[in-house]
XYZ file of C-alpha atoms in Angstrom:
171
model
C 0.000 0.000 0.000
C 1.262 3.485 -0.884
C 0.341 6.944 0.353
C -2.413 8.310 -1.839
C -5.647 10.212 -1.381
C -8.098 8.595 1.061
C -5.338 6.884 3.075
C -4.675 7.468 6.763
C -0.968 8.142 7.147
C 1.071 7.910 10.354
C 4.521 9.498 10.384
C 7.333 10.548 12.648
C 9.448 13.516 11.650
C 11.817 16.300 12.534
C 11.011 19.759 11.176
C 13.778 22.261 10.565
C 13.553 25.860 9.389
C 16.248 27.586 7.415
C 17.842 30.548 9.167
C 18.990 33.742 7.493
C 22.511 32.260 7.585
C 21.262 29.248 5.536
C 21.701 26.918 8.509
C 18.834 24.734 9.647
C 17.471 24.796 13.171
C 15.181 22.125 14.516
C 11.779 23.439 15.601
C 9.695 20.295 16.086
C 10.236 16.602 16.760
C 7.327 14.178 16.384
C 8.263 10.724 17.670
C 6.650 7.302 17.744
C 5.143 7.991 21.177
C 2.852 10.663 19.624
C 3.163 10.392 15.838
C 1.383 12.647 13.381
C -1.672 11.057 11.776
C -3.368 12.639 8.769
C -5.900 11.890 6.071
C -4.122 12.206 2.737
C -5.861 14.721 0.523
C -7.650 16.330 3.490
C -4.814 17.120 5.881
C -4.713 20.895 5.746
C -0.988 20.556 5.172
C 0.651 22.320 2.227
C -0.222 20.641 -1.080
C 3.474 20.205 -1.893
C 3.995 18.360 1.421
C 1.343 15.850 0.397
C 2.768 15.623 -3.134
C 6.221 14.752 -1.772
C 4.709 12.103 0.538
C 2.620 10.480 -2.219
C 3.766 7.009 -3.170
C 5.697 6.290 0.037
C 5.078 3.051 1.936
C 5.368 1.965 5.567
C 9.062 1.912 6.470
C 10.032 4.490 3.830
C 12.048 7.448 5.032
C 11.666 10.943 3.646
C 13.878 14.016 3.539
C 12.720 17.055 1.584
C 12.534 20.819 1.637
C 9.634 23.148 0.968
C 10.396 26.740 0.060
C 8.066 29.485 1.302
C 5.839 29.254 -1.788
C 5.569 25.457 -1.436
C 4.952 25.690 2.300
C 2.932 28.416 3.962
C 3.542 31.258 1.513
C 5.167 34.639 1.952
C 4.494 37.056 4.776
C 1.431 39.195 4.048
C 0.892 42.630 5.600
C -2.819 42.020 4.939
C -2.735 39.420 7.723
C -1.529 41.945 10.308
C -4.398 43.669 12.124
C -4.517 46.681 14.437
C -6.288 46.423 17.790
C -6.789 49.080 20.475
C -4.495 48.656 23.468
C -7.556 48.706 25.763
C -8.710 45.394 24.291
C -5.866 43.621 26.128
C -6.832 44.848 29.580
C -8.048 42.249 32.070
C -10.747 42.602 34.724
C -8.786 44.994 36.938
C -8.151 47.341 33.996
C -4.474 46.385 33.746
C -2.554 44.703 30.964
C -0.456 41.746 32.173
C 3.178 42.885 32.073
C 4.467 40.214 29.684
C 1.380 39.806 27.459
C 2.338 42.302 24.773
C 5.944 41.221 24.275
C 6.836 41.058 20.575
C 6.501 37.456 19.376
C 4.043 36.317 22.063
C 1.109 34.263 20.839
C -2.331 35.413 21.949
C -5.634 33.526 21.480
C -8.527 35.245 19.696
C -12.023 34.259 18.626
C -12.972 35.146 15.047
C -16.379 36.266 13.764
C -17.686 32.697 13.383
C -16.623 31.710 16.920
C -13.522 29.728 15.955
C -10.359 29.989 18.018
C -7.380 31.498 16.176
C -3.970 32.531 17.376
C -2.175 35.750 16.603
C 1.372 36.830 17.347
C 2.177 40.232 18.839
C 3.906 42.052 15.986
C 4.286 45.602 17.292
C 2.967 47.951 19.960
C 2.823 51.573 18.912
C 1.133 53.978 21.306
C -2.467 52.856 21.810
C -2.348 50.336 18.938
C -1.301 46.681 19.109
C -0.476 45.065 15.783
C -1.251 41.335 15.714
C 0.135 39.043 13.027
C -2.242 36.292 11.880
C 0.133 34.830 9.259
C 0.934 31.154 9.837
C 3.996 30.930 12.140
C 5.930 29.178 9.335
C 5.053 31.783 6.706
C 8.076 32.909 4.723
C 10.222 30.015 5.958
C 12.037 27.290 4.067
C 11.088 24.038 5.781
C 12.991 20.767 5.875
C 11.232 17.555 6.872
C 13.091 14.365 7.779
C 11.068 11.399 8.890
C 9.594 7.975 8.387
C 6.219 6.485 7.458
C 5.217 4.186 10.303
C 1.593 3.448 9.476
C -0.750 3.435 6.517
C -4.326 2.249 6.092
C -7.466 2.925 4.103
C -9.680 5.630 5.586
C -13.109 4.589 6.789
C -16.178 6.012 5.073
C -16.932 8.009 8.216
C -13.429 9.565 8.125
C -13.886 10.437 4.458
C -17.315 11.937 5.162
C -15.902 14.032 8.042
C -12.631 14.914 6.280
C -10.376 13.878 9.156
C -8.947 10.858 10.957
C -10.879 9.310 13.854
C -9.533 7.256 16.714
C -5.942 7.103 17.932
C -4.031 10.135 16.702
C -7.185 11.669 15.252
C -10.416 13.269 16.408
C -12.267 11.529 19.206
C -16.036 11.975 18.739
C-alpha cells in the first residue's frame, strides 16, 4: 500500500527551518510515542507536502525541503491587524506585564466563533499590531522522517474529512 488520497498516514518527523545564515534549526520533533496522523488529501498541510509524501510506503524514510511558496507562503501585511491597546486589559483594567511582548502568541475568537492565534507584531502607542500569518510563513522548511503506518480511511473519516480514533479526532 502506498500513500495516496483517502489513506490514513502515520509518520514521525523532525522539522527544521532555514535561518537567514542558511543553517537549519530544529523546531519540532514528532516521535513514535505521539506520531502525526493525517488523512491524505484532506490534511490541511501544504499541497506540496502531500505531493512529496505520495507514493511512500510503511518503512520508507523521507527528507525534503519546501520553500516558502511550497509551504505556507510569503508574509502578508494584509494578515496583520490593528487592535486598540484597551482590548488587552483584564478585569482589573491592567494589561499583564508580559502579554504584549513582541513574538508572544495570543488567542482570539474570530467572527464565526472559531479559536485562532495571533502573534504580537508591534505595539505603537495605543495600537497593538497582531500578526495572523501562519507561524511558518516565509520560511524554508525541511522535513526528515519515516512512514510508520498506513491504512485505508473509513467512510466516516472520508465523510468528516479527518482521521478518527488514535491520533485523530475523538467523537
